[in-house]
């Protein structure tokens, strides 16, 4: 187990300093409260940690580095010291190299944050990113996925329960919509639920949704659906639990600082990392999986959401969880923009912004794909006050800035 901690930076610029000081008075750093982020050095994890730190939350990262690198932690430290330069204080950032499934190790980490006077933990909430996410790999190695994503979640929640840590933000995915995505409309949370849901629409028609889902296309999808169902059951059994399952659509982009980026150890199969590799000449031509979908240009349409917006969605859920309006129970929230872009629109936007050649060739549809997958984002605005701020252009611009600085 490796433990590292950032010492708080205290330095200058005056305008930034007065802005920060004002923010600190309004929202002071609470020394003895932490957010635990498991899987906090990965693509979405690291961006979420950074958004939490900007919001003056103390953060503990646990990551086994299976799909990330230790230098991401160094970059987060750099970002903290730059951002809080000159401020009277800055949030704590701590890192444990550990696997969230190693119960004895996790037990000793959690034990360090117990508050002896109150018998409560100083960890007020947890964000969970420690799941495997490669769809094709999950088909070849289903047990790896069920073991880490599902059995791991059960053991982890059992441990959290023992430490009375009962607020959790869970990374779910639009993949849980299964065959509902084939219909092509915007996907709203009520389509896939974990108990019977009754809704009355504007014309007073009552709709009843039974729990469950059909048409899940991979073991990966099933682990996400099963995890949600388990968490819904835990929250239903004990009113002290609050769980937000955030259903991600397609995260792209990177922090505008040029210090954080998607940098997995595994070979990426997703669209944007492959667009980047083609742009950099590592791949000759980008394979476009089908141009015969029922979409304006025939290529598949997705809801691409800037990763910093997605990260802000986690902060919004944490604020909702720990604020005065705390809503206990299980909540499912889409994190998407509500707008779709096609594969070719992504390629063309990247060509325009980078000025680079990106060669493409149309190949057969990829097994398990759907033509259109777009979020209905209205519930996120209502229950956690989240709306995305950045566009596809912003994502491409931020990626190009990162690539330029690291050329
Ligand atoms: C998939 C998962 C999603 C998961 C995400 C991240 C499903 C249905 N979706 O999303 O749950 O969170 O991966 O792992 O399981 N494409 C190309 N060429 C490429 C790569 C992709 O044309 O080289 C196309 C795909 O066919 C698809 C679109 O780009 O139409 C987006 O693909 P991708 O980035 O892999 O994400 P999803 O499949 O939407």
Coordinates of C-alpha atoms and ligand atoms in Angstrom, one line a residue, residues 133-135 172-176 217-218 220-221 224 248-251 269-275 286-290 293 299-302 304 343 363 365-366 368-371 373, ligand 1:
X133 CA -15.5 -1.1 -19.2
X134 CA -14.2 -2.7 -22.4
X135 CA -17.3 -4.1 -24.1
X172 CA -23.4 3.6 -14.5
X173 CA -23.8 3.8 -18.3
X174 CA -26.3 4.4 -21.1
X175 CA -25.6 0.8 -21.9
X176 CA -28.3 -0.2 -19.4
X217 CA -25.9 -6.6 -25.4
X218 CA -22.8 -7.6 -23.4
X220 CA -20.3 -5.3 -19.4
X221 CA -23.9 -4.0 -19.9
X224 CA -23.9 -2.2 -15.0
X248 CA -22.9 8.2 -18.7
X249 CA -23.4 8.7 -22.3
X250 CA -20.2 9.1 -24.4
X251 CA -17.5 11.0 -22.6
X269 CA -11.7 0.7 -28.8
X270 CA -13.9 3.8 -28.4
X271 CA -14.4 6.4 -31.1
X272 CA -12.5 9.4 -29.9
X273 CA -9.2 7.7 -28.9
X274 CA -9.2 6.0 -32.3
X275 CA -9.9 9.3 -34.1
X286 CA -10.4 5.0 -39.0
X287 CA -12.9 2.2 -39.5
X288 CA -16.4 3.7 -39.5
X289 CA -18.7 1.0 -38.3
X290 CA -21.6 1.2 -40.8
X293 CA -27.9 3.5 -40.0
X299 CA -23.3 6.8 -39.5
X300 CA -24.2 6.1 -35.9
X301 CA -25.2 9.0 -33.6
X302 CA -24.1 9.4 -30.0
X304 CA -20.9 13.1 -26.7
X343 CA -19.5 9.5 -36.2
X363 CA -16.7 -1.1 -42.7
X365 CA -21.5 -2.5 -38.4
X366 CA -19.9 -3.5 -35.1
X368 CA -23.9 -5.0 -30.5
X369 CA -24.0 -1.3 -31.7
X370 CA -27.2 0.7 -32.0
X371 CA -27.8 3.5 -34.5
X373 CA -28.2 6.8 -28.4
Ligands
LIG1 C1 -19.7 1.8 -25.5 C2 -20.7 1.2 -24.5 C3 -20.9 2.2 -23.4 C4 -19.6 2.4 -22.7 C5 -18.7 3.0 -23.7 C6 -17.3 3.1 -23.1 C7 -22.6 -0.2 -25.3 C8 -23.8 -0.2 -26.1 N1 -22.0 1.0 -25.3 O1 -20.4 3.0 -26.0 O2 -21.8 1.6 -22.4 O3 -19.8 3.2 -21.6 O4 -18.6 2.1 -24.8 O5 -16.6 2.0 -23.0 O6 -22.2 -1.1 -24.7 N2 -17.0 3.7 -33.8 C9 -16.5 3.7 -35.1 N3 -15.2 3.4 -35.2 C10 -14.4 3.2 -34.2 C11 -14.9 3.2 -32.9 C12 -16.3 3.5 -32.7 O7 -17.2 3.9 -36.1 O8 -13.2 2.9 -34.4 C13 -18.5 4.1 -33.7 C14 -19.2 2.9 -33.0 O9 -19.7 2.0 -33.9 C15 -20.4 3.7 -32.3 C16 -19.8 5.1 -32.0 O10 -18.6 5.2 -32.8 O11 -21.4 3.9 -33.2 C17 -19.4 5.3 -30.6 O12 -18.6 4.1 -30.2 P1 -17.8 4.0 -28.8 O13 -17.0 5.2 -28.6 O14 -17.2 2.7 -28.8 O15 -19.0 4.1 -27.7 P2 -20.4 3.3 -27.6 O16 -20.3 2.0 -28.3 O17 -21.5 4.2 -27.9

